[in-house]
Every structure is written in C-alpha cells, then in structure tokens.
Short mmCIF file of C-alpha atoms in Angstrom, two decimals:
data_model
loop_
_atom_site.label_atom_id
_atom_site.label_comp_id
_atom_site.label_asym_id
_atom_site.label_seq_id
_atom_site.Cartn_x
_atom_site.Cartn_y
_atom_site.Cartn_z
CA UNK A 212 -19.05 -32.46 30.42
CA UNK A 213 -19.61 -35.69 30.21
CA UNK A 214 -17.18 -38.25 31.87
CA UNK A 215 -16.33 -40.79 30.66
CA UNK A 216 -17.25 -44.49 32.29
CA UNK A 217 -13.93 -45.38 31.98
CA UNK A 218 -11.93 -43.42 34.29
CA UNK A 219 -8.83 -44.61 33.15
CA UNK A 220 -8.54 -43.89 29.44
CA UNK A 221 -9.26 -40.33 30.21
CA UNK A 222 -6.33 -38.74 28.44
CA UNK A 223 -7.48 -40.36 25.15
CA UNK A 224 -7.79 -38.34 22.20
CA UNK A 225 -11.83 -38.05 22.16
CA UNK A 226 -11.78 -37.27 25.68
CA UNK A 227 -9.26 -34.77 25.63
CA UNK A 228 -11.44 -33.19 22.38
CA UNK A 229 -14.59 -33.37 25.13
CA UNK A 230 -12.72 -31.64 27.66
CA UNK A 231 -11.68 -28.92 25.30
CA UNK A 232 -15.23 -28.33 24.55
CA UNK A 233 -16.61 -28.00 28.32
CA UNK A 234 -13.71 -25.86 28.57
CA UNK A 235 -15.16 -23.93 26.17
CA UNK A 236 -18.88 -24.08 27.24
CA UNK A 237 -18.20 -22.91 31.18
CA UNK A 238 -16.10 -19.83 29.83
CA UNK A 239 -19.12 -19.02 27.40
CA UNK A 240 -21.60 -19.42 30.39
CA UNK A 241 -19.18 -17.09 32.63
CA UNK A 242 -19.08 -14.60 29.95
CA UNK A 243 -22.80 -14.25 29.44
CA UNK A 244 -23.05 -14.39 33.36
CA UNK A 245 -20.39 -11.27 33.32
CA UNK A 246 -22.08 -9.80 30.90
CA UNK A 247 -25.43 -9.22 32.61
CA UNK A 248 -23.84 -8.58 35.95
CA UNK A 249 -22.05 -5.83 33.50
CA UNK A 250 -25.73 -4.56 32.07
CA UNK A 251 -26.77 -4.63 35.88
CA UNK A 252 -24.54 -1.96 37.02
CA UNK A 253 -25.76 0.58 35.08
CA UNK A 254 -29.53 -0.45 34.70
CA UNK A 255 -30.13 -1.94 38.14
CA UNK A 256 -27.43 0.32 39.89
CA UNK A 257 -26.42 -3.05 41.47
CA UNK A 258 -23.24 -2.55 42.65
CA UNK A 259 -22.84 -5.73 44.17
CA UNK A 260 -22.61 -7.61 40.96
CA UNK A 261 -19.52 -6.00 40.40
CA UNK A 262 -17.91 -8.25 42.90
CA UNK A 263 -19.45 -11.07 41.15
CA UNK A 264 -17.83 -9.83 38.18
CA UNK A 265 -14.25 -9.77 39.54
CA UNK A 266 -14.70 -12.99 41.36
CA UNK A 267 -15.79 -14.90 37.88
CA UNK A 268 -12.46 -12.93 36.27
CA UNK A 269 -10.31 -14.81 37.85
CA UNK A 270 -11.87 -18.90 37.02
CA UNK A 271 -12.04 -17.33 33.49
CA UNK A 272 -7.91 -16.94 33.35
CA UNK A 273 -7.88 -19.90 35.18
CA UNK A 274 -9.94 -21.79 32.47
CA UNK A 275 -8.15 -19.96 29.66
CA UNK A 276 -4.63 -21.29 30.98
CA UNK A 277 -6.59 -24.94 30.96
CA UNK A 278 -8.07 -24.40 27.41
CA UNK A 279 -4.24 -23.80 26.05
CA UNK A 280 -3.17 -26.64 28.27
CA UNK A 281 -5.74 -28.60 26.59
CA UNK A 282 -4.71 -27.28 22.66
CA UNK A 283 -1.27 -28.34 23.00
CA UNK A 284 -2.18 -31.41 24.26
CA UNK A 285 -4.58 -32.32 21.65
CA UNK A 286 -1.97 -31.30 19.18
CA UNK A 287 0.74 -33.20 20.57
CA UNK A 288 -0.93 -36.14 21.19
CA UNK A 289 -2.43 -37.01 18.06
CA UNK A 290 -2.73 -34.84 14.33
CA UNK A 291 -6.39 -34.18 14.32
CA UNK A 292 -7.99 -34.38 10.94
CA UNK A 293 -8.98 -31.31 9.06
CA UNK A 294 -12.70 -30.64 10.76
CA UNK A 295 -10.95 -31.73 14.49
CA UNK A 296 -8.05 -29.74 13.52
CA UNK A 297 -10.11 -26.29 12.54
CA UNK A 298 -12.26 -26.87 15.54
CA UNK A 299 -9.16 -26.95 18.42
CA UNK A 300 -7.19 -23.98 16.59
CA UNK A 301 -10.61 -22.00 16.74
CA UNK A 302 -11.31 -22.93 20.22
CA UNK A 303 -8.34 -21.55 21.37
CA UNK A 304 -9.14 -18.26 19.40
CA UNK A 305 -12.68 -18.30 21.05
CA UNK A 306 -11.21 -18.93 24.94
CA UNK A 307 -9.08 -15.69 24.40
CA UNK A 308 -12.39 -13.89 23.24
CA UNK A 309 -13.91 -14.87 26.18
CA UNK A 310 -10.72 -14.34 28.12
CA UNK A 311 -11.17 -10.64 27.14
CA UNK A 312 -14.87 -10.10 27.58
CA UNK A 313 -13.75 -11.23 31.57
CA UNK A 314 -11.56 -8.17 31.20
CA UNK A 315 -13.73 -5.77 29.21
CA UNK A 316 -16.40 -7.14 32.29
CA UNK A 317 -13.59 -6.64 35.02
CA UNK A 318 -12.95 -3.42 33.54
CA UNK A 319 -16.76 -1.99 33.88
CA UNK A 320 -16.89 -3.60 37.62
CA UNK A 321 -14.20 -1.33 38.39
CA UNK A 322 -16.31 1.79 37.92
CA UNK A 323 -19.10 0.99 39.49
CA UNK A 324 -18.56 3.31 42.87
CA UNK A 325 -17.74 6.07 40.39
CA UNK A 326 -21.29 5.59 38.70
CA UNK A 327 -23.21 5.09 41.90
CA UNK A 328 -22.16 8.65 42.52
CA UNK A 329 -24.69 9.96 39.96
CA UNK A 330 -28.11 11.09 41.00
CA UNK A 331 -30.10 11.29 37.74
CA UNK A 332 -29.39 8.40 35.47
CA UNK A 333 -31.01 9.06 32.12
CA UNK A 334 -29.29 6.27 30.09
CA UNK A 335 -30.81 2.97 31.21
CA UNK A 336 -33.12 2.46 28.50
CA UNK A 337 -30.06 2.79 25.79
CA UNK A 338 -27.81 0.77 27.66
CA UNK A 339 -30.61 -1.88 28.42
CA UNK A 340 -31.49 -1.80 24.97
CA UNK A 341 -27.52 -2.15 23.81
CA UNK A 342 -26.92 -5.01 27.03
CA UNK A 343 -30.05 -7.42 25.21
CA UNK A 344 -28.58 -7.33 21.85
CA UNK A 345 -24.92 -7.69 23.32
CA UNK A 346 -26.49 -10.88 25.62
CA UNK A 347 -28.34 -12.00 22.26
CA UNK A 348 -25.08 -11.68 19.97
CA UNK A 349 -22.81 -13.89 22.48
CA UNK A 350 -25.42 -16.68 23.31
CA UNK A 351 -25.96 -16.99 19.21
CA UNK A 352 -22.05 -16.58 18.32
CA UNK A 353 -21.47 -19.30 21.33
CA UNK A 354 -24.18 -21.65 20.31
CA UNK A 355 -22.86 -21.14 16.48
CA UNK A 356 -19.54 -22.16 17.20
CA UNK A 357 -21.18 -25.54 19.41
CA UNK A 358 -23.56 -26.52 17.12
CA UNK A 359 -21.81 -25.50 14.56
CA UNK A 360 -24.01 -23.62 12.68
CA UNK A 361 -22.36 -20.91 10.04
CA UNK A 362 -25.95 -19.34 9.05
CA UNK A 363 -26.48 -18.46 12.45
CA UNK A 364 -22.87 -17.15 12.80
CA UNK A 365 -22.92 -14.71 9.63
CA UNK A 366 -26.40 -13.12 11.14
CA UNK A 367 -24.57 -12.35 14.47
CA UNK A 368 -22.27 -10.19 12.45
CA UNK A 369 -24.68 -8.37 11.06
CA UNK A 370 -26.18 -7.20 14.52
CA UNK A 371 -22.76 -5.63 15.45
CA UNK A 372 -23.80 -2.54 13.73
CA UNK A 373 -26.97 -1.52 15.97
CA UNK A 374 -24.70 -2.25 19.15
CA UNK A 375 -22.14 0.01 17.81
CA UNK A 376 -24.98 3.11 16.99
CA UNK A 377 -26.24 2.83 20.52
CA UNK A 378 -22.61 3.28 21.95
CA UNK A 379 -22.63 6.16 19.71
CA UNK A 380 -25.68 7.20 20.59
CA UNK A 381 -25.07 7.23 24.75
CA UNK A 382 -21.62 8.79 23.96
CA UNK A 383 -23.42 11.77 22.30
CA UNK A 384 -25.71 11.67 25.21
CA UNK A 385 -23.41 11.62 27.48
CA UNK A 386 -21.64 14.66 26.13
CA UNK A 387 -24.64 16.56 26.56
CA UNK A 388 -24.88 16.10 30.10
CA UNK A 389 -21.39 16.44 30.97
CA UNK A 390 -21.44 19.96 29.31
CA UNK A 391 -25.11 20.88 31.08
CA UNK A 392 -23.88 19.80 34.64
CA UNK A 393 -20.50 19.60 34.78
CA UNK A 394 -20.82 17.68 38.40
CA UNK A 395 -21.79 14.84 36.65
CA UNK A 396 -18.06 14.89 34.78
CA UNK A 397 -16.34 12.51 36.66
CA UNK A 398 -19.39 9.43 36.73
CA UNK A 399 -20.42 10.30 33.03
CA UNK A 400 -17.09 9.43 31.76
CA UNK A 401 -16.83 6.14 33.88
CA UNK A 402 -20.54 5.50 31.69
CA UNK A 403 -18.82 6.24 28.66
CA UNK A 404 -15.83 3.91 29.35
CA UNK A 405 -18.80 1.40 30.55
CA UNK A 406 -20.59 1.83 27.62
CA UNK A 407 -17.34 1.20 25.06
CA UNK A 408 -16.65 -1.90 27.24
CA UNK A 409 -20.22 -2.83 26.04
CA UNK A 410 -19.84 -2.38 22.78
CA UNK A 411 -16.84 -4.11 22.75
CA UNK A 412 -18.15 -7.20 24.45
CA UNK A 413 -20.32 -6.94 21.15
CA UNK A 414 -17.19 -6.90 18.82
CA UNK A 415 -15.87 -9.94 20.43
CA UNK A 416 -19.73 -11.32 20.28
CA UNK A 417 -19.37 -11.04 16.25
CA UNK A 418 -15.22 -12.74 16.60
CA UNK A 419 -16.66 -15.71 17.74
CA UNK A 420 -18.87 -15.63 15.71
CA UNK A 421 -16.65 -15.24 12.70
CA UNK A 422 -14.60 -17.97 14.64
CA UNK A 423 -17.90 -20.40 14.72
CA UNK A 424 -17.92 -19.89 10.96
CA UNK A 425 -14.04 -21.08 9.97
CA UNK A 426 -14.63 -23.99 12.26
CA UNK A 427 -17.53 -24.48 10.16
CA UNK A 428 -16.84 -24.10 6.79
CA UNK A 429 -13.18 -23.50 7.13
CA UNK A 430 -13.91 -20.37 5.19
CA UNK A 431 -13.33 -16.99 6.55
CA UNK A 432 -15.97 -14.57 6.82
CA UNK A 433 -15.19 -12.19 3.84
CA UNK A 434 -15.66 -8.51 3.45
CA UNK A 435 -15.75 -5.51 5.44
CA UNK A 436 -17.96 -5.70 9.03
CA UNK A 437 -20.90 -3.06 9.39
CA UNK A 438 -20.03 -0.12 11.19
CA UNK A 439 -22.15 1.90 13.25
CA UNK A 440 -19.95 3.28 15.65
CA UNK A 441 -19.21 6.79 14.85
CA UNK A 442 -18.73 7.87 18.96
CA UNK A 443 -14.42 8.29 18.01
CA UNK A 444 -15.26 10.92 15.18
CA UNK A 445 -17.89 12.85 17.09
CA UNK A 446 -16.45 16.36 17.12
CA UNK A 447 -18.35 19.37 18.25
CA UNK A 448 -16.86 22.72 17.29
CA UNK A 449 -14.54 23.78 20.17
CA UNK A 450 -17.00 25.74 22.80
CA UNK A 451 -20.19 25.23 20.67
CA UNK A 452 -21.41 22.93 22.64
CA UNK A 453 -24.05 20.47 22.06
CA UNK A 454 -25.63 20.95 18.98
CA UNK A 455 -25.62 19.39 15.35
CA UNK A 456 -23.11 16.51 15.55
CA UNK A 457 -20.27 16.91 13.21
CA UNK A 458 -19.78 13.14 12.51
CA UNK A 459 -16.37 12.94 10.33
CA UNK A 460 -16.32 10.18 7.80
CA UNK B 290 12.15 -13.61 5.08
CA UNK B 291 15.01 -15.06 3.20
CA UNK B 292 13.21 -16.66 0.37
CA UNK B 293 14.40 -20.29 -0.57
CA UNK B 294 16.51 -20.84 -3.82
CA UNK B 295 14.25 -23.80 -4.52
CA UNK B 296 10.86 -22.38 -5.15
CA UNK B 297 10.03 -25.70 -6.09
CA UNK B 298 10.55 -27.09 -2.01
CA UNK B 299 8.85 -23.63 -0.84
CA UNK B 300 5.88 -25.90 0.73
CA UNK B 301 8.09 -27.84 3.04
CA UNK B 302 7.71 -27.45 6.93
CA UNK B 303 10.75 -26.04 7.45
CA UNK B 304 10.17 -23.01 4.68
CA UNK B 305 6.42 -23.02 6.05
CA UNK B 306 7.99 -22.18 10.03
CA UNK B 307 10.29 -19.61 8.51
CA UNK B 308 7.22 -17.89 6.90
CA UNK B 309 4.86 -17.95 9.96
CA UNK B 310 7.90 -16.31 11.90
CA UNK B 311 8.19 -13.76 8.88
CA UNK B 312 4.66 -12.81 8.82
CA UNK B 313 4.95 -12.09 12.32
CA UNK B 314 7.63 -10.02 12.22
CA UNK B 315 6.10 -7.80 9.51
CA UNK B 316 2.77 -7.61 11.48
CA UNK B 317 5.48 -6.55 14.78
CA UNK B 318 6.88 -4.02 13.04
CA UNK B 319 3.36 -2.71 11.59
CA UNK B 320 2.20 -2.66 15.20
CA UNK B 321 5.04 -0.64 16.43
CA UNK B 322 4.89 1.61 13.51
CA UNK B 323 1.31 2.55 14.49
CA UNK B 324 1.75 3.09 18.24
CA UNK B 325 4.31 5.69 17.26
CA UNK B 326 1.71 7.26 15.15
CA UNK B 327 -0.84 7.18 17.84
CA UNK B 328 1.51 8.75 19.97
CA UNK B 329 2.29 11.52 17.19
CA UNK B 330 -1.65 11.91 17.05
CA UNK B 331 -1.27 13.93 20.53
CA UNK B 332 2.31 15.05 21.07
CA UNK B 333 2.93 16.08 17.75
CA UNK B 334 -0.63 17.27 16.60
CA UNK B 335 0.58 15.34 13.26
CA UNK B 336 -3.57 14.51 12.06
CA UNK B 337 -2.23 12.99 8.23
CA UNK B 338 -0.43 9.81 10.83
CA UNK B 339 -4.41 9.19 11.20
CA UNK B 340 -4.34 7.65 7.71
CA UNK B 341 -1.02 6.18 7.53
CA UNK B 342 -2.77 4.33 10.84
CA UNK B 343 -5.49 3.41 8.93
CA UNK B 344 -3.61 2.29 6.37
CA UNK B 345 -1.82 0.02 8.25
CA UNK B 346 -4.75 -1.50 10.01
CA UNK B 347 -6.08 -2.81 7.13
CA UNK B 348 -2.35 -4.84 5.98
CA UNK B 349 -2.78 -5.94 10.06
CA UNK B 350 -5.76 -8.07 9.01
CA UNK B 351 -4.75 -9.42 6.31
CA UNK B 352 -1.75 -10.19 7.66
CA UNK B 353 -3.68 -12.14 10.64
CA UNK B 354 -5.40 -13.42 8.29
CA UNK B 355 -2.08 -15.78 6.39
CA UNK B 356 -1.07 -16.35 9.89
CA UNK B 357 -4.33 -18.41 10.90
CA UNK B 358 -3.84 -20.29 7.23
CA UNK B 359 -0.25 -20.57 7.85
CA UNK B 360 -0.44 -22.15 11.46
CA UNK B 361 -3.46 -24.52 9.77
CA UNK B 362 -0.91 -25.43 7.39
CA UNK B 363 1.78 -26.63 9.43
CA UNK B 364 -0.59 -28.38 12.10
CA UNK B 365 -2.28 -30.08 8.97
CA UNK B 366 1.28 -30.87 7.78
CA UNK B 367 3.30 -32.58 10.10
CA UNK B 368 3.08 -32.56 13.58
CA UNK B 369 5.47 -30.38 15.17
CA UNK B 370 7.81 -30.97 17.84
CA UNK B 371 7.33 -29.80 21.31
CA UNK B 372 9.53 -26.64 20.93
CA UNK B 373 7.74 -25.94 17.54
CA UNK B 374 4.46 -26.87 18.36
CA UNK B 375 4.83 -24.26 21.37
CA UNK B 376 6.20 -21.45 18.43
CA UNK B 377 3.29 -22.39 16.05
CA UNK B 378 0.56 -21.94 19.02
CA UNK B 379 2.13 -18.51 20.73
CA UNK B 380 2.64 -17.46 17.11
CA UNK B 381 -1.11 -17.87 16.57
CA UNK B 382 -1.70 -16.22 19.90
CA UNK B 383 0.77 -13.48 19.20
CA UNK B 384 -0.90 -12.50 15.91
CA UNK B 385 -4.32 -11.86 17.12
CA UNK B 386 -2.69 -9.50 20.18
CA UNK B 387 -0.98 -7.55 17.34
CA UNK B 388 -4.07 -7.70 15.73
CA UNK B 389 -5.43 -6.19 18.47
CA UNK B 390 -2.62 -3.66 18.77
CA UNK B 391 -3.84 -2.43 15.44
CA UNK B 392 -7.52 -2.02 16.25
CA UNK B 393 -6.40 0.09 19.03
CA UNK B 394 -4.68 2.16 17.18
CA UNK B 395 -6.92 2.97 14.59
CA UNK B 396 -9.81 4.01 17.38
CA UNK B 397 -7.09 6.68 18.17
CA UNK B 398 -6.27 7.51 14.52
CA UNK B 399 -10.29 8.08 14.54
CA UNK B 400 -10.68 10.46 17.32
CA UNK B 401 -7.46 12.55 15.95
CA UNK B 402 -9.81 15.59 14.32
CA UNK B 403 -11.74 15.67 17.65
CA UNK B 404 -8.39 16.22 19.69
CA UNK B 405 -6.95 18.88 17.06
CA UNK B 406 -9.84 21.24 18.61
CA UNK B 407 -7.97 21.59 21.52
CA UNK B 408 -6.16 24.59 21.88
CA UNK B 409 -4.42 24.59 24.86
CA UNK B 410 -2.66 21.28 24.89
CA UNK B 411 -1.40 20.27 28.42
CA UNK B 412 -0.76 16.65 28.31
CA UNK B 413 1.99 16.28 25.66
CA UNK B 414 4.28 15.22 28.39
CA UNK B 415 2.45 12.91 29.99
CA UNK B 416 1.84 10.78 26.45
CA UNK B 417 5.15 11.26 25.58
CA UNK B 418 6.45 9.27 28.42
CA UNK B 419 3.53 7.04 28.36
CA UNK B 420 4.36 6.67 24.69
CA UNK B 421 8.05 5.88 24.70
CA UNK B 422 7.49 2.99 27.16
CA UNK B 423 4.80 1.30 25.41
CA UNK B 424 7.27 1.33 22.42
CA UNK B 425 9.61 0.18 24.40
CA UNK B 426 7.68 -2.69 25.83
CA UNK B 427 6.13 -4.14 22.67
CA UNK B 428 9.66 -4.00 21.27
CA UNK B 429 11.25 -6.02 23.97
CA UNK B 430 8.59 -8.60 24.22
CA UNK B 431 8.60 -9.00 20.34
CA UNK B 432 12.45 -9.47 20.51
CA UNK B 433 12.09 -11.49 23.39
CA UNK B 434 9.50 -14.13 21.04
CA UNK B 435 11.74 -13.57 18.45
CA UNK B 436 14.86 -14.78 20.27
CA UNK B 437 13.59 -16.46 22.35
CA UNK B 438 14.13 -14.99 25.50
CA UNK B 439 12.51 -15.45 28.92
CA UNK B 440 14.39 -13.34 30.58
CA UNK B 441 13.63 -10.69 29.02
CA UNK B 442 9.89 -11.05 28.40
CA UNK B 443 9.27 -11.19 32.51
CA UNK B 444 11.19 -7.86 32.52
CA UNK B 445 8.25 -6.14 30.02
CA UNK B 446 5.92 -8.04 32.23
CA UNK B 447 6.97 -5.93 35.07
CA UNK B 448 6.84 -2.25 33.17
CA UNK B 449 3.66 -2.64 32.80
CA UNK B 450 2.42 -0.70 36.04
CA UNK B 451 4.32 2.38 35.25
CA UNK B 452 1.98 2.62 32.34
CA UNK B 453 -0.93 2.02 33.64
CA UNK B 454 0.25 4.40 36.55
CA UNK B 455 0.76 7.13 33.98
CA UNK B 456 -2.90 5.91 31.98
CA UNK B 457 -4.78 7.17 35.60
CA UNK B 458 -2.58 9.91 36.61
CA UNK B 459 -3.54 11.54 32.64
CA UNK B 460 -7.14 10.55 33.61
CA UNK B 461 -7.08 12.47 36.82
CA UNK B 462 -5.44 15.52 35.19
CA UNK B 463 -8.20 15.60 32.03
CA UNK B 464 -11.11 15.74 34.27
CA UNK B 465 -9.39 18.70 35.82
CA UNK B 466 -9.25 20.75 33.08
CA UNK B 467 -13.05 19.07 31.79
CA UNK B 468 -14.04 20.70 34.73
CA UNK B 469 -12.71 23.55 34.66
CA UNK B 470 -13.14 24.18 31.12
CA UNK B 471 -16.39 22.21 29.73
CA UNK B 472 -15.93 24.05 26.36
CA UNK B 473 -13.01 21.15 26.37
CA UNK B 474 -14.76 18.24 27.10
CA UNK B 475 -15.22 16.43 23.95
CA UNK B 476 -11.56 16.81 23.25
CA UNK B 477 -10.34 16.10 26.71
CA UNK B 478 -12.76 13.00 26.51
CA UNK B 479 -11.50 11.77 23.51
CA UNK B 480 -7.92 12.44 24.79
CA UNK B 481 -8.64 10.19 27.51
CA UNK B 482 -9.70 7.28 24.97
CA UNK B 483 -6.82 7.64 23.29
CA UNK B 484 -4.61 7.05 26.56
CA UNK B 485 -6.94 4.26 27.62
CA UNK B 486 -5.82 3.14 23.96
CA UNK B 487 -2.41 3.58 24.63
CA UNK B 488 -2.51 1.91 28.28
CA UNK B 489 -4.25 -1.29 26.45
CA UNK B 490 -1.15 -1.50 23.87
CA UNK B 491 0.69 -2.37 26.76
CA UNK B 492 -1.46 -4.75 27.96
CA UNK B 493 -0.82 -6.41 24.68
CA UNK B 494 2.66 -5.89 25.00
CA UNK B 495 2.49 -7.80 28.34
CA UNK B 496 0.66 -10.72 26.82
CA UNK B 497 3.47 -10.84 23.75
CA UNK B 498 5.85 -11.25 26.71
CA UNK B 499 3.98 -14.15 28.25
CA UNK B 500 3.68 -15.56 25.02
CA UNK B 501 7.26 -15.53 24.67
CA UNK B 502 7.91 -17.14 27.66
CA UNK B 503 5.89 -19.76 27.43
CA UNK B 504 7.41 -20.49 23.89
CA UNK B 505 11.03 -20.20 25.40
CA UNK B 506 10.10 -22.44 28.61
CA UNK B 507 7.15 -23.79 28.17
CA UNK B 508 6.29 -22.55 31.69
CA UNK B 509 3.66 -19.94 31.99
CA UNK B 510 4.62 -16.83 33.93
CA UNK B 511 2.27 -17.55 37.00
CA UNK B 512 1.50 -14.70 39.54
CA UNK B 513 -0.58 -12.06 39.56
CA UNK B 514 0.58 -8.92 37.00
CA UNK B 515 1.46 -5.92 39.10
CA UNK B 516 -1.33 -3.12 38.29
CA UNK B 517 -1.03 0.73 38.14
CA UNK B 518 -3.90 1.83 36.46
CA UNK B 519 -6.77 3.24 39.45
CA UNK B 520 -8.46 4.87 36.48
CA UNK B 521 -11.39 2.61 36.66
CA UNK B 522 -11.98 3.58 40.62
CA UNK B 523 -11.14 7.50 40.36
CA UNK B 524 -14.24 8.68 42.09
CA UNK B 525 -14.45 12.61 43.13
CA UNK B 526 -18.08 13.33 45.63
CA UNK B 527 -20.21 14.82 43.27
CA UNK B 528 -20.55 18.02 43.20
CA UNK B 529 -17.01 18.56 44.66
CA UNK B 530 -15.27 19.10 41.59
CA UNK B 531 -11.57 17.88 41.65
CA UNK B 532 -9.29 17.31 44.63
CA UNK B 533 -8.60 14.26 47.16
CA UNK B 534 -8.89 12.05 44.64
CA UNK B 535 -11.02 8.65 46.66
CA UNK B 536 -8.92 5.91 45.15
CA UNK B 537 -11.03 2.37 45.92
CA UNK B 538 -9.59 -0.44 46.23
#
C-alpha cells in the first residue's frame, strides 16, 4: 500500500478504500503462496512447506478479521457510491474466499506425514498439471477483481472444468491403487482428500472470479458453471474392482 | 415474511431489512432441511433424498443470489445504523456460509449411489450422532442470529470438537474395514467424503455462530476454536495395516 504523506488524515474515506485494497492484495499473495506450498507437498514431497502453510493460516484470519474491520468502517463512515459501493461488498466476499483457500491449504498441510509414508508416488504429473492451472486461475481471478477486468474474469470460469476432470481423474487413479496394494490405503486417501482440497482451491479461484465480475459490471455471472468433476458419482460395481468406470449422471 | 399492507411503501428500508432477514431464514431452513437429508443418505439408505438435495441446492443459489441484491439495496439506500449495518454485513456473510452448507450437501447427495453398494453397513451409528449434532448446531447458531443471541452462539462455538472428534474417529474405523475388505473401498471412500461433508457443515455452523455474535455485540469471538478432528494427521506405518493409530500433532 501506499501511505499516505499525510499521516494524519489517515482514516479518510480514500484511505480507508486503499487500505481495504492492500488488505485484499497481501491475502491474494498469501493464498497463491499457500497454494504452491500446497502443490509442493505432493510434487516435491516437501514436507516442510507444510509448516509454511500453517504459519501463513493464521496472518490470513488475522487479515480477514482486518478486511471486515475495514468494510464496516468504510460503510459507516461515508455511503460509497454505486462502483465504491459494489467494490467494498465484493471485497469482503473475496477476503472470505481467500479466508477459505488458507483452510482448504491448512487442511492439505495437515496430511502431509500421512503422504510421506508412500513409497511409489505415481500422481505428480496430474497433480502438477491440476496445481498450474489452479495457480493460473487465482492469479487471473485476483488480478480481475484489481484491475478490474470482467473479460478476464468470465475466462477463469471457464477453466474450472479441466481442474475439476483432473480431480476426477487422480480420484479414479487413486482407486486403482488402493485396491492393487492395499498398504497404500491409508496415504492414498490423505491424496484424495489433498487432491479435492485442490480442486476446491480452483472453485474458489472461479468465486472470485465471478466476484471480480459484479464489482465490474455489477452484473452477475449468469448460467450454469462447467462441470467436470464426476470423482462423487464414480461407482464401481461392489467387488469388481477397477475396471470400466460407471460414471452416474 | 409478513408482507406489508401497503405494497405501494414495499421499497422502504424498513420493509427492505425485514426481507433480507426473511430470505435468510428461508435459505436457514433450506440448509437444515438438506443436512437431514445428507444424513438420511447413510443412516437411512433413503437414495430419492439425493434429489430432493439437489433440488434444494439450486433454490440455495438463487436465494444467495437476492441476498447480495438485497444487502446492495439497503447499503445503496440509506446508510444503516451501527446495529443494522452489523445485521446487513453478517447477513451477507451468513448467506454465502449457507450457501456453502448447500454445496456440501449436494457433493453428498452425489456420492449417494456409490454408498448404496455397500452391503454391510457399519457406520450408521456413528453418522447418526454426528448427524443430530450438526443439526443441532446450525439450528442454534441460526436462532442465535435470528434473536440475537450471544450467548448462545459461543455455546455452538464450543460443540464443534465433538464433531470433528466423531469426523476422525469414522475415518479411523473406514480404513479398517478398506483394509480389510478392499472390495469396499470405493464405498467406504466415498463414505468418508460424505462425513468430511458433514464435519464441514459444522464448521459452517460455527461461523453462523460467530456471525451472530458479532451482530449481537459487535465483538468478535477471539480465541482459538477448540479442534477435534486428527483426521488430517491419522498416519498408520505402511505396510502395518490398522492399529496404534500415530496421531501428529
């Protein structure tokens, strides 16, 4: 942020609309940040970024509690006009995002020891692949909301759909190897959970990105989202095995 | 929502407060309606809930959707009083967790035909109890914003770890049987989705508590949350199968 020269008018409206903002950016920055740390547990098998992880959960509450701070301030101290207006209502939607893409992070640091456990580790490339479209969706939806730039908000929304097939994708995977070894049980499910908190971080990529657009336009992005998730109605028939995927509609 | 008699004043702040709060309710009752479905999902084996779910997801959105245009509204209006202005910006917040609620829910309502291929069907209990305190929760801390009462919503803050104690101990128990049964382990896998769904519906609960006490107080419950769930860390050797379970911190 920039401070202002004059130290002592501060609280004044514009200021107070800066403040939000930086707010804003450092929780986008620490969600990006949390987000590769996330990508680099599985792909790096750096455990030691998951205490990075939990130590950047905690300034994101902190800055979320500021941001809301900061909202009713802004709203108490002065009506903003309509664009101001959309803008502080939708930055308080977007710190919450973040807020929970610190947890969804948090949540993936957690089972790190679990996956260190397993000795062959066939699904870097997918969740590599899944991590630099994740990373790509959340700088785009975060820069989109900044700028603000709607175009570039509506195409993040579009990507969702490829993040959610790879999740898919690694669960079916991941089902495979569970059944072949069933040692690997225990730190193939911990993947799985790692690999939903992925896709999630995507899903919350393409909110703020919907967000970016209403603050925009102050028109909501219309119409179903993409969906390429189809892990929660993979079935296989009961003791079958791996084997043609019965995917429900 | 008691409708005015004078349609003609039905634009006036007062009417426009009444219908945010109305809106809320309805999307408070939709999310407890579908976390009793969820919970039929499992202990019931009740699959047609999975549509009602659905169903309901869909009015949740919408639903979110007039809330966002509603609290626009009234912030565009007039500028609300402290105690109002605190309502209007929880009641924002509040929507998007029972949003959220709703989301979760329907990721169970997906996985439902994958858990009907479970014959044996040992954790009834366990989501039954799990279950009837999430209910419980979300309907406390939705009274408690409703009311308001602070009192109250710090009490829901603190059942919290008893569900996310039950959320692990279920964990623990469905790797058992993955492993000692892998002809169960896409079922038991997306059983334990659906209680990592369940465990997450209280977290939202939680948050509609903190909401409500910062709307009743202004004051934001400070403190670290107490937490139960050591799902996340559950690590067995490899290789060992199940036993000492190695709890990390």
């Amino acid at each position: 942020m920039t401070v202002s020269k004059n130290a002592h008018i501060v609280t004044s409206y514009d200021d107070n609309l800066r403040l939000l903002y930086a707010l804003l950016d450092r929780m986008g920055a620490l969600a990006i940040s949390q987000t590769r740390d996330t990508i680099a547990l599985v792909v790096q098998r750096a455990p030691e970024t998951a205490e990075r992880i939990l130590e950047h959960e905690a300034e994101m509450n902190e800055l979320d509690v500021r941001v809301n701070e900061q909202v009713i301030r802004l709203l108490a101290l002065r009506q903003p006009l309509a664009d101001d207006l959309r803008g502080v209502v939708s930055g308080l939607k977007v710190a919450s995002m973040l807020e929970r893409i610190g947890d969804y992070s948090a949540n993936a640091a957690r089972r790190a020891p679990a996956i260190a456990n397993l000795s062959a580790f066939p699904v870097r490339g997918p969740v590599s692949r899944m991590g630099d479209l994740v990373i790509g969706m959340l700088d785009d939806a975060l820069r989109a909301f900044r700028d603000p730039d709607p175009a570039l908000a509506a195409l993040v929304r579009e990507r969702d759909e490829e993040v959610d097939a790879l999740h898919a994708s690694l669960f079916r995977e991941l089902l495979t190897y569970m059944m072949e070894d069933p040692r690997t049980i225990t730190a193939c499910t911990h993947l799985m959970f790692v690999s939903k908190n992925l896709e999630r971080i995507g899903d919350q990529a393409t909110n703020i990105a919907e967000a970016a657009h209403y603050r925009a336009t102050g028109c909501i992005l219309s119409g179903e989202r993409p969906k390429g998730d189809t892990s929660s109605s993979l079935v296989w028939p009961d003791g079958d095995g791996p084997g043609e995927d019965d995917t429900l509609s």
